[in-house]
Amino acid sequence: MNKLLLHLFFISLSTGSLIQSGCANSNSRTTKDTSINDFVKRTLQTGKGPASVEAADFNKDGFPDFVIANTSDSSLSIFLNDGRGNFTQATGSPFFANRYPNDIAITDFNNDGNLDLCVANTEATFLSVFSGNGKGQFQQIKNSPFSVHSKPHTHGIAAADFNGDGYTDLATDDWAENKIVIIFGDGKGNFGNEAFFTVGNRPYQRLRSADLNRDGKPDIVTTNLEGNNATVLLSNGNGKFHEAQGSPFNCGAAPFGVAIGDIDGDGRQDLAIINSPTITAESKGLDGLWILLGDDHGKFSTLPGSPFKTGKSPNRLAIADLNNDGNNDITVTNSNSKSITIFYMSKSGVHKSQTIEVGNRPDGIAIQDFNSDGKNDILVSNFDDNTLTILFSK
């Protein structure tokens, strides 16, 4: 365990008990809908210690479903959507996902047309891969989990074809050595042949990947907790990377995670970064949201006003349009404030912000239109409550 004070783990150390509790939570229940601000709130019961939550259509019915990592259960739960925002667990859910699943990447790693899941198992030095059948069920592939050289253990995961061979590769953090590590896939369920790339000081938590310079190749961003900056690695397309001009980019105190998207409406990829010094024992500074605007060549500049005020100990964030004005907004989970903060964006910056109470220790977020009304909705996992808050846009 590293020195972070408020990370994910008030959990049993018995692997056997983890498996049992993960498989026991097969039923879900919801509470009564409640109107709040511009949203209608609903609560859904999950497994123990829900952390990362990601949305995608797992059963090919055209409606976004979601997967949630139950960290304390060492399990993943799949919730299928009926198109009206009602969720039921898929057959076989939850299922064992190896020790302490933390971050989740969704991809089709074996090119069969079905979405698969790749998981970073924190407190362990491996990554897990689960193949989907297109109906909402997942099975761990033959050689999973895959060992990686990550000190002291993995936290984040990104999945993309980093060497241009048509097969999905996996990237994770090696933060004690200030590096990231990539294990390359062969399209047949095997991952190996590690490659390492140096980044900033302590690339902790969730690295992310996207094409940042419009060359059709997936690049990588890390937030460097003790460097107070973000590293941008541009892909050469052959499994190698070079650091973007100007990288690493200053992004405030104790950057703890990043989301990638067009924030100012210019068609270019930008970076939204959370500053969370109060979530660590070592850091000093202000909690907040830092925004870096991209130039389509891998260079980034700070949006004036950064950092923008959040609640206490922000830990996850997502980018999506929440008020249908055509501009992407930014939503941040505030781990120690039992809340989320929504930053409504305009082309010139933050237009206004709104704070909404959710559950205890919100620790994951996903945004999609879950009830087919043309408006994006918000999912937030509440680690200490074993619940998921659903905020349906009015």
PDB file of C-alpha atoms in Angstrom, residues 6 45 55 61 71 74 91 97 120 122 137 230-231 247 253 283 291 298-299 345 353 357 372 374 380 382:
ATOM      1  CA  LEU A   6      -7.887   8.215   1.072  1.00  0.00           C
ATOM      2  CA  GLN A  45     -27.724  -0.950  -5.112  1.00  0.00           C
ATOM      3  CA  ALA A  55     -20.998   2.862 -20.047  1.00  0.00           C
ATOM      4  CA  ASP A  61     -29.832  -3.413 -28.373  1.00  0.00           C
ATOM      5  CA  THR A  71     -13.395  -3.134  -5.538  1.00  0.00           C
ATOM      6  CA  SER A  74     -13.118  -8.130  -6.372  1.00  0.00           C
ATOM      7  CA  THR A  91     -27.093 -13.181 -16.185  1.00  0.00           C
ATOM      8  CA  ALA A  97     -12.515 -10.021 -11.681  1.00  0.00           C
ATOM      9  CA  ALA A 120      -6.319  -2.749 -13.919  1.00  0.00           C
ATOM     10  CA  THR A 122      -4.740  -2.409  -8.068  1.00  0.00           C
ATOM     11  CA  GLN A 137     -21.956 -11.896 -20.359  1.00  0.00           C
ATOM     12  CA  ALA A 230       0.839  16.224 -17.223  1.00  0.00           C
ATOM     13  CA  THR A 231       2.939  14.308 -19.732  1.00  0.00           C
ATOM     14  CA  SER A 247       5.508  18.483 -22.274  1.00  0.00           C
ATOM     15  CA  ALA A 253      -1.266  20.840  -7.498  1.00  0.00           C
ATOM     16  CA  SER A 283       0.674  17.142  -1.381  1.00  0.00           C
ATOM     17  CA  ILE A 291      -8.231  22.845 -18.046  1.00  0.00           C
ATOM     18  CA  GLY A 298       0.097  17.863 -29.001  1.00  0.00           C
ATOM     19  CA  LYS A 299       0.727  21.213 -27.319  1.00  0.00           C
ATOM     20  CA  MET A 345     -18.857  25.368 -20.432  1.00  0.00           C
ATOM     21  CA  SER A 353     -21.054  25.612 -11.968  1.00  0.00           C
ATOM     22  CA  GLU A 357     -25.223  15.917  -3.409  1.00  0.00           C
ATOM     23  CA  SER A 372     -33.590   7.798 -24.608  1.00  0.00           C
ATOM     24  CA  GLY A 374     -32.112  13.031 -26.048  1.00  0.00           C
ATOM     25  CA  VAL A 380     -21.957   8.155  -9.998  1.00  0.00           C
ATOM     26  CA  ASN A 382     -20.654   5.772  -4.111  1.00  0.00           C
TER      27      ASN A 382
END
